[in-house]
Coordinates of C-alpha atoms and ligand atoms in Angstrom, one line a residue:
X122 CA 44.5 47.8 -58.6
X123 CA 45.3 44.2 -57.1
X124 CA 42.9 41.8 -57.0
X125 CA 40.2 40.9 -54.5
X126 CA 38.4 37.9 -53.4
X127 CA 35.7 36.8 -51.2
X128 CA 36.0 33.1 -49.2
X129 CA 32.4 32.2 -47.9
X130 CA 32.9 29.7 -45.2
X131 CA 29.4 27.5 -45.0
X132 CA 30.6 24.0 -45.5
X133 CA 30.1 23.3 -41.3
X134 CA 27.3 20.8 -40.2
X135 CA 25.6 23.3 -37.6
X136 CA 24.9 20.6 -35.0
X137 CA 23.7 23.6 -32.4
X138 CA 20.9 24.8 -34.6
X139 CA 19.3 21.1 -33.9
X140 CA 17.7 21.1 -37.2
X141 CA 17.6 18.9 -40.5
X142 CA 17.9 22.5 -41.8
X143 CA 21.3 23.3 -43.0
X144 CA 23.0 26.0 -40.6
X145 CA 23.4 28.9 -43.3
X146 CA 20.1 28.4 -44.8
X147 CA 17.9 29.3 -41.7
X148 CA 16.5 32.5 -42.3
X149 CA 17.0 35.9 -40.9
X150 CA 14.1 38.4 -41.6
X151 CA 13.0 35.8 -44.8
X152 CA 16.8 35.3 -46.4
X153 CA 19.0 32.8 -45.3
X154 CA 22.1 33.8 -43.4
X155 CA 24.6 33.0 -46.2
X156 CA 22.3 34.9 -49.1
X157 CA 22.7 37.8 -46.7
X158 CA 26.4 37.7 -46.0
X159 CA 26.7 37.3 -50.1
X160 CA 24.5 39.8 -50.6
X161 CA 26.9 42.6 -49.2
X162 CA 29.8 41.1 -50.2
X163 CA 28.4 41.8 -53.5
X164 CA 28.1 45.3 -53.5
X165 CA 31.7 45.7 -52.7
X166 CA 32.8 44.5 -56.7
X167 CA 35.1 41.4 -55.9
X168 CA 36.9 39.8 -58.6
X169 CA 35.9 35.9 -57.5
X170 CA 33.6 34.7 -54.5
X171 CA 34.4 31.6 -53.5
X172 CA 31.9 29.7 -51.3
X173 CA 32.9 26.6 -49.4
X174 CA 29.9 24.1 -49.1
X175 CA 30.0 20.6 -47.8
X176 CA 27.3 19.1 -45.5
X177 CA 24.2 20.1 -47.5
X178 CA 26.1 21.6 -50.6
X179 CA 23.0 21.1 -53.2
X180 CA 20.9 22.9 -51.2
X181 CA 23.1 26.2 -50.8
X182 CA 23.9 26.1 -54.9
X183 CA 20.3 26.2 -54.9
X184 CA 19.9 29.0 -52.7
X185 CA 22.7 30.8 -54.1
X186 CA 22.6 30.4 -57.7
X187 CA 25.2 31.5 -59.9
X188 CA 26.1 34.7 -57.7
X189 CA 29.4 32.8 -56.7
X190 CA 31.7 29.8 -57.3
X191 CA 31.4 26.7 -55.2
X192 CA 34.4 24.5 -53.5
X193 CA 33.2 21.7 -51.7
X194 CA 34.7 20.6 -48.6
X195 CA 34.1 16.8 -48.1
X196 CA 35.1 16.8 -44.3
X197 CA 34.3 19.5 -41.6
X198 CA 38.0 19.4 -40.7
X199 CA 37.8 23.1 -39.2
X200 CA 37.7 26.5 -41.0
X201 CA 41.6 26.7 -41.6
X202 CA 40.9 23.0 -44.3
X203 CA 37.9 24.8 -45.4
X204 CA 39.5 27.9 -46.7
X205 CA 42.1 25.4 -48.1
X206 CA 39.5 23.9 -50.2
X207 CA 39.4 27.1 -52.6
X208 CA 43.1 26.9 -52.8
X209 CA 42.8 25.5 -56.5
X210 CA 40.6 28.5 -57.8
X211 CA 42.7 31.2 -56.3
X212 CA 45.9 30.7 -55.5
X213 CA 47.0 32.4 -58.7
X214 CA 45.7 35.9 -57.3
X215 CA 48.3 38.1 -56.5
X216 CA 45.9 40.3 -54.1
X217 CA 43.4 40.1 -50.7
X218 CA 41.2 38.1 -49.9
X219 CA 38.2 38.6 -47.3
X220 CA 37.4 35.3 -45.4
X221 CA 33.8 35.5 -43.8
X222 CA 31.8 33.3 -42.3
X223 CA 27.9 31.9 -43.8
X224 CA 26.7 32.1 -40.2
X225 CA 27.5 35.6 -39.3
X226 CA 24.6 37.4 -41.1
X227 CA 24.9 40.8 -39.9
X228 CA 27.7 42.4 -41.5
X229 CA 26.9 45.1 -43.9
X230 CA 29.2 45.9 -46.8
X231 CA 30.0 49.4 -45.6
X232 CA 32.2 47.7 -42.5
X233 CA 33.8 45.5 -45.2
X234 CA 34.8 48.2 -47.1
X235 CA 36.3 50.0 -44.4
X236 CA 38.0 46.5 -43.4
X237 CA 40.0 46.9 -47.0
X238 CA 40.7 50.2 -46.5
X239 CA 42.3 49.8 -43.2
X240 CA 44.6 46.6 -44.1
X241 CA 45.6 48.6 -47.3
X242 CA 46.6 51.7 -44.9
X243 CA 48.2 49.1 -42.6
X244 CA 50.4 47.4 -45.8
X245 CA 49.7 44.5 -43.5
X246 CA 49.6 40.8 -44.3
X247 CA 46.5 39.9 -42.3
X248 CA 43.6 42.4 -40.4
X249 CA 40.9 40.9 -38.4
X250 CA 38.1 42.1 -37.7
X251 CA 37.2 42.7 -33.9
X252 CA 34.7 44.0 -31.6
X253 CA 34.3 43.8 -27.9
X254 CA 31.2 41.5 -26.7
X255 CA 29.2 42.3 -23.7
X256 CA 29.3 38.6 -23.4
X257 CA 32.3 36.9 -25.6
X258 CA 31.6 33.1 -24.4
X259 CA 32.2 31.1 -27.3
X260 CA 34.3 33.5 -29.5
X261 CA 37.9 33.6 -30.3
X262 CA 39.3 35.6 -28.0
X263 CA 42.4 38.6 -29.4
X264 CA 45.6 38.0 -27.6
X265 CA 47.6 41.6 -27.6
X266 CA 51.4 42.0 -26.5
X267 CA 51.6 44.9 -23.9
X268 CA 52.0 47.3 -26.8
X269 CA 48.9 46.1 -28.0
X270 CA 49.8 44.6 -30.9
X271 CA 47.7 41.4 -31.9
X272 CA 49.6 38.3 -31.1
X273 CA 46.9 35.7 -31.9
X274 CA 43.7 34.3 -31.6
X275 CA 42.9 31.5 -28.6
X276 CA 39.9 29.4 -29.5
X277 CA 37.0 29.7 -26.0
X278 CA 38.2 25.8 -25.6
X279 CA 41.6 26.6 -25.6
X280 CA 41.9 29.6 -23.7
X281 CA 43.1 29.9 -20.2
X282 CA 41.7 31.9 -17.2
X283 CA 42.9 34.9 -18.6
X284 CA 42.6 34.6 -22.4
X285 CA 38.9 34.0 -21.1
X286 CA 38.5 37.3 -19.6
X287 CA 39.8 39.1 -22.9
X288 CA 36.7 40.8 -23.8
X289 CA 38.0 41.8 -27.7
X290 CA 36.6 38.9 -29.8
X291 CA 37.3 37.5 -33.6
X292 CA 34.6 38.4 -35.4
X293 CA 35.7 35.5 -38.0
X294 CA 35.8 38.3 -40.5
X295 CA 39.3 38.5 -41.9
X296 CA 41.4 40.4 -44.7
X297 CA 44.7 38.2 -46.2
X298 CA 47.2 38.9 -48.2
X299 CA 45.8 35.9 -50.7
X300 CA 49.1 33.9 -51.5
X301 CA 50.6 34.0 -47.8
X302 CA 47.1 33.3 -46.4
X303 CA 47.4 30.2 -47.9
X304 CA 51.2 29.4 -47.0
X305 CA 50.6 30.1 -43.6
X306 CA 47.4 27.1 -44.0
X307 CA 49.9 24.9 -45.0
X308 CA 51.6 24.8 -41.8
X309 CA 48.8 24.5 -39.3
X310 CA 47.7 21.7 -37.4
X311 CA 45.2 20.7 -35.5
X312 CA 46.9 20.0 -32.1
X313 CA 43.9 21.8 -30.1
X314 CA 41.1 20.9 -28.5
X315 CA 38.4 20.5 -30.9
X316 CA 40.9 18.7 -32.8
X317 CA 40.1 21.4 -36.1
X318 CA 42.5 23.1 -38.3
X319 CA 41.6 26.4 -37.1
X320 CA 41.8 29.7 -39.7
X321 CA 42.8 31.8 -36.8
X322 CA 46.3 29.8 -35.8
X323 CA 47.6 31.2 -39.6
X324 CA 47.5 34.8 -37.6
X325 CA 50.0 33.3 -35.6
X326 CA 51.7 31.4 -38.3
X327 CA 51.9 35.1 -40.3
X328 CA 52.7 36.7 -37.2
X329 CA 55.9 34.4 -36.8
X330 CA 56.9 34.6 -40.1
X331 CA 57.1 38.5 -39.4
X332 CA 54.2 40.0 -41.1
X333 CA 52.2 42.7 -40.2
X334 CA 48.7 41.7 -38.6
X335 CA 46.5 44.4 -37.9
X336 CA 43.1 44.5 -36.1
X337 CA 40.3 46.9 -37.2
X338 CA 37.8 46.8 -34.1
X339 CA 34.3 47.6 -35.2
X340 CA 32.0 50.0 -32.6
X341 CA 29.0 47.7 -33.0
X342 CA 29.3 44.7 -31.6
X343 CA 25.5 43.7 -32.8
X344 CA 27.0 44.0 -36.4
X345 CA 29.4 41.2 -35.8
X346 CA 27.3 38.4 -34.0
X347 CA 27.4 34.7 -34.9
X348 CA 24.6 32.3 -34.9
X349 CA 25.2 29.0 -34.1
X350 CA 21.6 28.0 -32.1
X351 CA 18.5 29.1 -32.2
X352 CA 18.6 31.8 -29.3
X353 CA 21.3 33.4 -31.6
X354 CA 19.2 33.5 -34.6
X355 CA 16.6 35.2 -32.5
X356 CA 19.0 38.2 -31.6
X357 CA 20.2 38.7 -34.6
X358 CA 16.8 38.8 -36.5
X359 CA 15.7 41.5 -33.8
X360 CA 18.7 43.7 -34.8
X361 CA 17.7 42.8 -38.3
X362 CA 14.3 43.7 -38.1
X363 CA 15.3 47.1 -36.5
X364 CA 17.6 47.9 -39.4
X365 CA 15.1 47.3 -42.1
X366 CA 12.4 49.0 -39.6
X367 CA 14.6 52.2 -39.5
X368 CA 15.1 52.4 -43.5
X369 CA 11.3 51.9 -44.0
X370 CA 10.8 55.3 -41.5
X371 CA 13.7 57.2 -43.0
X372 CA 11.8 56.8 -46.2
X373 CA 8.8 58.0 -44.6
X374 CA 6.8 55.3 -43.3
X375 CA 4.7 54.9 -40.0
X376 CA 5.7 52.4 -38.2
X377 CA 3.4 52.7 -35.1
X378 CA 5.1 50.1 -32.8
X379 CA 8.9 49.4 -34.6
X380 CA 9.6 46.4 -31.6
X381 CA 6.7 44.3 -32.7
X382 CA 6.6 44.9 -36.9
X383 CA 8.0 42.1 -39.0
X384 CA 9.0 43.0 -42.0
X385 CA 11.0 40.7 -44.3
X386 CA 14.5 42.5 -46.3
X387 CA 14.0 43.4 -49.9
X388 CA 9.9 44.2 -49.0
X389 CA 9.6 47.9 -50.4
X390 CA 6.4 50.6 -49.0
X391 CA 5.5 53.7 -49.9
X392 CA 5.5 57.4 -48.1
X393 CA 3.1 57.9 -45.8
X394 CA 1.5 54.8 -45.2
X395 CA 0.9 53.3 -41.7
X396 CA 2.5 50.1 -40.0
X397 CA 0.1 49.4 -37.3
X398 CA 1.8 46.5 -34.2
X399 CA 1.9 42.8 -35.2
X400 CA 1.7 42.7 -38.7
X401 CA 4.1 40.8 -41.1
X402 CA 5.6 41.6 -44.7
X403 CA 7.1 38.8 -45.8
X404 CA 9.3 38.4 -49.0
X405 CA 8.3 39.9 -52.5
X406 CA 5.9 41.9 -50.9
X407 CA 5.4 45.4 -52.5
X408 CA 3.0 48.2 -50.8
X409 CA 2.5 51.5 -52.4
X410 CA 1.4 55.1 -50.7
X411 CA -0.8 55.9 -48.2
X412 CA -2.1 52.3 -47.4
X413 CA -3.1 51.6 -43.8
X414 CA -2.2 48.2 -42.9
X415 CA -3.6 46.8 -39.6
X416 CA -2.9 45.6 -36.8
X417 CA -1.7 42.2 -37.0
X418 CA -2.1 41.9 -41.1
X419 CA 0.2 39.3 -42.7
X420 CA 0.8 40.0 -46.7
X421 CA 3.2 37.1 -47.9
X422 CA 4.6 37.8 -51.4
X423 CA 1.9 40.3 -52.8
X424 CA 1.6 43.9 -54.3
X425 CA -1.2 46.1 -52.6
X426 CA -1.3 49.6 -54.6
X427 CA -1.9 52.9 -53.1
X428 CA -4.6 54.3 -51.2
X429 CA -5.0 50.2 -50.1
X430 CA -6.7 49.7 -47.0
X431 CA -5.6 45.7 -45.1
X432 CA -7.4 45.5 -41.5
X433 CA -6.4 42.2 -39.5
X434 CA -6.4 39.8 -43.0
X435 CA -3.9 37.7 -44.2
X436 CA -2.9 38.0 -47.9
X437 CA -0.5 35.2 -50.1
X438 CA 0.4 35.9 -53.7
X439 CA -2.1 38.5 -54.3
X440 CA -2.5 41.7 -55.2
X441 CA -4.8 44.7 -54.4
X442 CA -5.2 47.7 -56.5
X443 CA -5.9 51.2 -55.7
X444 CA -7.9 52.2 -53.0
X445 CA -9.1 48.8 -52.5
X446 CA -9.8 47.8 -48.6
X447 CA -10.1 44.2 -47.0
X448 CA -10.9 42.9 -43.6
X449 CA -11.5 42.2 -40.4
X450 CA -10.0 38.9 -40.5
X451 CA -10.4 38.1 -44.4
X452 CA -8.2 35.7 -46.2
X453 CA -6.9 36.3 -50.0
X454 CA -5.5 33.3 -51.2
X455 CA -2.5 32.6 -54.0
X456 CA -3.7 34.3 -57.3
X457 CA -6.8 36.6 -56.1
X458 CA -6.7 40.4 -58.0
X459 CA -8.9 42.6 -56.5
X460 CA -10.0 46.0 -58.1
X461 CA -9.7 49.3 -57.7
X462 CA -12.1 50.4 -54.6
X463 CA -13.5 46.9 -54.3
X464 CA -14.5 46.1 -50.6
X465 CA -14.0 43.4 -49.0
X466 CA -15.3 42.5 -45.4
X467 CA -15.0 40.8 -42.1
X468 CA -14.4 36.6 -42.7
X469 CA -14.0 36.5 -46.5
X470 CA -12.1 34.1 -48.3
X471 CA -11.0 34.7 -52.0
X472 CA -9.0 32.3 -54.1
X473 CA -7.8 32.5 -57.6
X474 CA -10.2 34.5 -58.2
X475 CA -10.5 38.0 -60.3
X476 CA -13.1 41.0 -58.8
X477 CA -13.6 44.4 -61.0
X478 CA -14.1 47.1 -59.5
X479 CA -16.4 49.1 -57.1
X480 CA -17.6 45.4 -56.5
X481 CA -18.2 44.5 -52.8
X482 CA -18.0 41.5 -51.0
X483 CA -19.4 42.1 -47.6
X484 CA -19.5 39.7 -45.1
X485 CA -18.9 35.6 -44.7
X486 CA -18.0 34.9 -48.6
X487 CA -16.4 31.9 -50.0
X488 CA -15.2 33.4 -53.4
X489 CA -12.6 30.2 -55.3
X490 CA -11.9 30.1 -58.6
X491 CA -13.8 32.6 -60.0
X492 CA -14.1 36.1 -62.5
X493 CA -16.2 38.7 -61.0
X494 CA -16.7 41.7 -63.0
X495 CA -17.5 45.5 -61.8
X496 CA -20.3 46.7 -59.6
X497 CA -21.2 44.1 -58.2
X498 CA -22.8 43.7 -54.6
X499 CA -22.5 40.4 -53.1
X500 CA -24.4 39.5 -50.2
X501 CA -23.7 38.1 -46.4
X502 CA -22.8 34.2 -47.1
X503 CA -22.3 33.5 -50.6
X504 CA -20.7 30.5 -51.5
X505 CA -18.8 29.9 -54.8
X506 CA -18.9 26.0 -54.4
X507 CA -16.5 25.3 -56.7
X508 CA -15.5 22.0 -56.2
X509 CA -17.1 18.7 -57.6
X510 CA -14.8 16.3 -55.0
X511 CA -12.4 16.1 -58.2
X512 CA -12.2 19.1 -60.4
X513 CA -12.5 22.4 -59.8
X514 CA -14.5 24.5 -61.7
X515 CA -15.0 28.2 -62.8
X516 CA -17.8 30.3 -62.0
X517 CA -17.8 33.9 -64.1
X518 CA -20.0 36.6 -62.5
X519 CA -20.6 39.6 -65.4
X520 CA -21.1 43.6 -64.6
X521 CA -23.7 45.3 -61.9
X522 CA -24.9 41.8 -60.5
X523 CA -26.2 41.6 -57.5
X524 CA -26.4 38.5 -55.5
X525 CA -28.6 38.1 -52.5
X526 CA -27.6 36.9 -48.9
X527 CA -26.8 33.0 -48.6
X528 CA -26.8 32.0 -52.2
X529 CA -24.5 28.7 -53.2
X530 CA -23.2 29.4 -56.7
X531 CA -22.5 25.8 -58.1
X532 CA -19.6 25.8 -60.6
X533 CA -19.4 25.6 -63.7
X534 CA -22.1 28.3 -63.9
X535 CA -22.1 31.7 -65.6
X536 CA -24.2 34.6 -64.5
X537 CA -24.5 37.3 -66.6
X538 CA -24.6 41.4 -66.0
X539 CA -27.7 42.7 -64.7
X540 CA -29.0 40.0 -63.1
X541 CA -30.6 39.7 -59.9
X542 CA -30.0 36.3 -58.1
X543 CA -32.5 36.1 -55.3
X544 CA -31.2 35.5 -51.5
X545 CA -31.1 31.8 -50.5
X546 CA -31.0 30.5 -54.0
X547 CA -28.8 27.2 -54.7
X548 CA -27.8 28.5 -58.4
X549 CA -26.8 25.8 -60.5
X550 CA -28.0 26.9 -64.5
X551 CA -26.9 29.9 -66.2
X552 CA -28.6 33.3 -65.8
X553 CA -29.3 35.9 -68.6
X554 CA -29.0 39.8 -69.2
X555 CA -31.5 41.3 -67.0
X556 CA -33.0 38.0 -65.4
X557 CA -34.1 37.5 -61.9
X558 CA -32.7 33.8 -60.4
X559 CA -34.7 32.4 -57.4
X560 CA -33.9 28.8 -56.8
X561 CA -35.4 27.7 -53.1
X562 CA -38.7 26.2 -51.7
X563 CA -41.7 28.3 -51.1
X564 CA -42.3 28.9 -47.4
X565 CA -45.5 27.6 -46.4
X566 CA -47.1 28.6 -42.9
X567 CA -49.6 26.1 -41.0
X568 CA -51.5 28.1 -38.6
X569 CA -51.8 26.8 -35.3
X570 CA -48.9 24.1 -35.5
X571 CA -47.0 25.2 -32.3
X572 CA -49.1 23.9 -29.9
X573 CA -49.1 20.2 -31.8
X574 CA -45.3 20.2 -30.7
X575 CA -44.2 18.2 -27.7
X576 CA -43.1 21.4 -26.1
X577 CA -44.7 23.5 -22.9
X578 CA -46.8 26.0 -24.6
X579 CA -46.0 29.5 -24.9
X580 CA -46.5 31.7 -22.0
Ligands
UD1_864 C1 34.7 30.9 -35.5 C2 36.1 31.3 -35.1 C3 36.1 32.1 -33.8 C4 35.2 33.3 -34.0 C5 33.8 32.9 -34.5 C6 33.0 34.2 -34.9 C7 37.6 29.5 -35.8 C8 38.4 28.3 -35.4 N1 36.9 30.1 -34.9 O1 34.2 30.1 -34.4 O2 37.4 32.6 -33.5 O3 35.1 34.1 -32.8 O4 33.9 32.1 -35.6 O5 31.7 33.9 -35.3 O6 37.6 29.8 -37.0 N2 33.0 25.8 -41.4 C9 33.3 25.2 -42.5 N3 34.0 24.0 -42.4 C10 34.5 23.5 -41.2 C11 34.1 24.2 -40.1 C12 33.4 25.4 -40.2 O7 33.0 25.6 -43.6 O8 35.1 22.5 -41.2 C13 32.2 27.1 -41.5 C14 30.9 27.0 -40.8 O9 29.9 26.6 -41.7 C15 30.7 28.5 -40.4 C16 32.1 29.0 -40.3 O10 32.9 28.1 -40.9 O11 30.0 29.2 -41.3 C17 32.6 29.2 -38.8 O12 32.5 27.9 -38.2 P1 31.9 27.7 -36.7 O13 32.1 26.2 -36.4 O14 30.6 28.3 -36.6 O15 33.0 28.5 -35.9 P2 32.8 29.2 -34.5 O16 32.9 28.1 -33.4 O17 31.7 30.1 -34.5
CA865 CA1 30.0 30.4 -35.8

């Protein structure tokens, strides 16, 4: 079997995206463009990947990791100088190489494969991948003979009227024989209007020189789209966000409103649990079976086990375990486990905090930094006050506590199990096995004192 390569073309600046964010590394559906374009050309077993970096180069190593070898392109001189750059690492390989762009994010690696497949059945020297765009401003346009055989590629700037009107575009996706692709680089120039060394004048080059260029057009256009502004990144995180919507319901997910469900790649849920409109998975997030998360939930990097219920709350770095429910409008922050059927209610906050349990948490709690063990009932307006205005400290609650309505736990303070802590109580010693703790001012009454205030008296 010969030899096959990968270029990965991500050394341009990306001055349309307006951003101080480097163009690959904007994300679609939580991984950046060129993660996802590696990502599939992983799965298709490539003896070197090759990615061209320049503007920003640090930052997509970082991103990228060891997953692929890195050329670095000082000068945005055009794609054809960029795939150039990775002359010195493969020009010794005898087979194809796939050049692909680090802005085209779409492309799964079943159309790559059948990319190979078709230049191999071709014998040809170079096969380009094309669709036909409901709207191909701004692509390179295919140029056919009136046998319809592929002439070359005109650049939007340089085409005329009717290279304009061609509506088969260059999906920047191409297949080379490795060793002429880079002859063929050798001779371009950049005589054109963006004043680039354009990849796509070597079809021309190859063409001339008698080899064999193929096209393999693609059905989907959606598949093949580019993003080089922000309106672009929008469409293609919509077809994104469709394709991981679908694989979630083929696996046997509800997904009550698919057009408005966010739900980042590499997220995984179990069968039969319920997707309800608006809500947000983002990256590293792992939900189990039969969990019912609501309406516009977002759950950022967590792990909610089965049987979890999530109504309206927002969840980072957490996790939930079974049969565990939370919400309206409650808030786990990084490094809160919550136990097995623990409830917790409408305008909670938890952070870093551990709760056994069967413990509940009903209504307007501050829980931060703190070990709550089983059983426990917690009342409406608890405050864990856990910060002195420079350290935080810990508070540790023990088994079957309960804690009355509006009580201010000052950390560090331990309470032990089966103790009763008394509503309204500002707790700030330690309380014992089977104590009571009631820490407020008795009321006292004074008959008669209403009509001593400056106010009409009552009627
Ligand atoms: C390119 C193609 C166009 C095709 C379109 C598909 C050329 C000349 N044109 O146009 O025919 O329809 O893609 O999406 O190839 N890059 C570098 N170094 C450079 C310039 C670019 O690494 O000096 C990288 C960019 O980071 C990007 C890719 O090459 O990932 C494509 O460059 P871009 O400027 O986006 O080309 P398009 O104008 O989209
Ligand atoms: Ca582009």
């Amino acid at each position: 079997m010969s030899e096959k390569n990968t270029i990965i073309l991500a050394a341009g600046k990306g001055t349309r995206m307006k951003s101080k964010l480097y163009k690959v590394l904007h994300r679609i559906c939580g991984k950046s463009m060129v993660d996802h374009v590696l990502t599939q050309v992983s799965q298709l077993q490539m003896d070197k990947v090759v990615t061209v970096v320049g503007y920003g180069a640090e930052s997509v190593e970082n991103e990228l990791g060891d997953r692929t070898e890195y050329v670095v392109q000082d000068q945005q001189l055009g794609t054809g100088d960029a795939v150039l750059r990775a002359e010195p690492i493969l020009k010794n390989s005898k087979g194809t190489t796939l050049v692909i762009s680090g802005d085209t994010p779409l492309f799964t690696a079943s159309t790559l494969k059948n990319l190979f497949a078709y230049h191999d059945e071709k014998k040809a020297t170079a096969t380009i991948l094309t669709s036909v765009a409901p709207n191909p401003t701004g692509y390179g346009r295919i140029v056919r003979n009136d046998l319809g055989i592929v002439e070359k590629i005109v650049e939007e700037k340089d085409a005329n009227v009717e290279e304009k009107a061609i509506s088969e575009i260059n999906t920047g996706v191409y297949v080379f024989d490795n060793q002429k692709m880079f002859e063929a680089l050798h001779e371009i120039n950049n005589d054109n209007a963006q004043g680039e060394y354009y990849l796509t004048d070597a079809i021309e080059i190859l063409k001339q020189a008698d080899g064999i260029i193929a096209a393999y057009k693609m059905d989907d256009f959606s598949e093949s789209m580019g993003v080089n502004n922000r309106v672009a990144q929008a469409a293609a995180t919509k077809v994104m966000q469709n394709r991981i919507n679908r694989q979630h319901m083929e696996n046997g997910v509800t997904i009550i409103n698919p057009d408005d469900t966010y739900i980042d790649c590499d997220v995984e849920i179990g069968t039969d649990t319920i997707i309800e409109p608006g809500v947000q998975l983002q990256a590293g997030t792992k939900i189990g079976n039969e969990c019912v998360i609501g309406a516009h939930s977002k759950i950022i990097a967590s792990v909610i086990h089965d049987g979890v219920t999530v109504t309206s709350s927002t969840i980072e770095h957490s996790e939930m375990m079974e049969n565990s429910n939370i919400g309206p409008n409650s808030h786990l922050r990084p490094e809160s486990v919550i136990g097995e059927h623990v409830h917790i209610g409408n305008f909670c906050e938890v952070k870093k905090a551990t709760i056994g349990a069967h413990t509940k948490i009903g209504h307007l709690t501050y829980v931060g930094n703190a070990k709550l063990g089983e059983g426990i009932n917690i009342g409406c307006g608890v405050i864990f006050a856990n910060y002195d205005g420079k350290n935080k400290h810990e508070t540790v609650v023990g088994d079957d506590v309960f804690i009355g309505s509006n009580v201010n736990l000052i950390a560090p303070v331990q309470i032990s199990d089966h103790s009763f802590i008394a509503a309204g109580s500002t707790i700030t010693d330690d309380v014992s096995r089977y104590e009571m703790a009631i820490a407020r001012n008795r009321q006292t009454n004074k008959p008669g004192y209403f009509n001593k205030l400056p106010f009409d008296s009552a009627d």
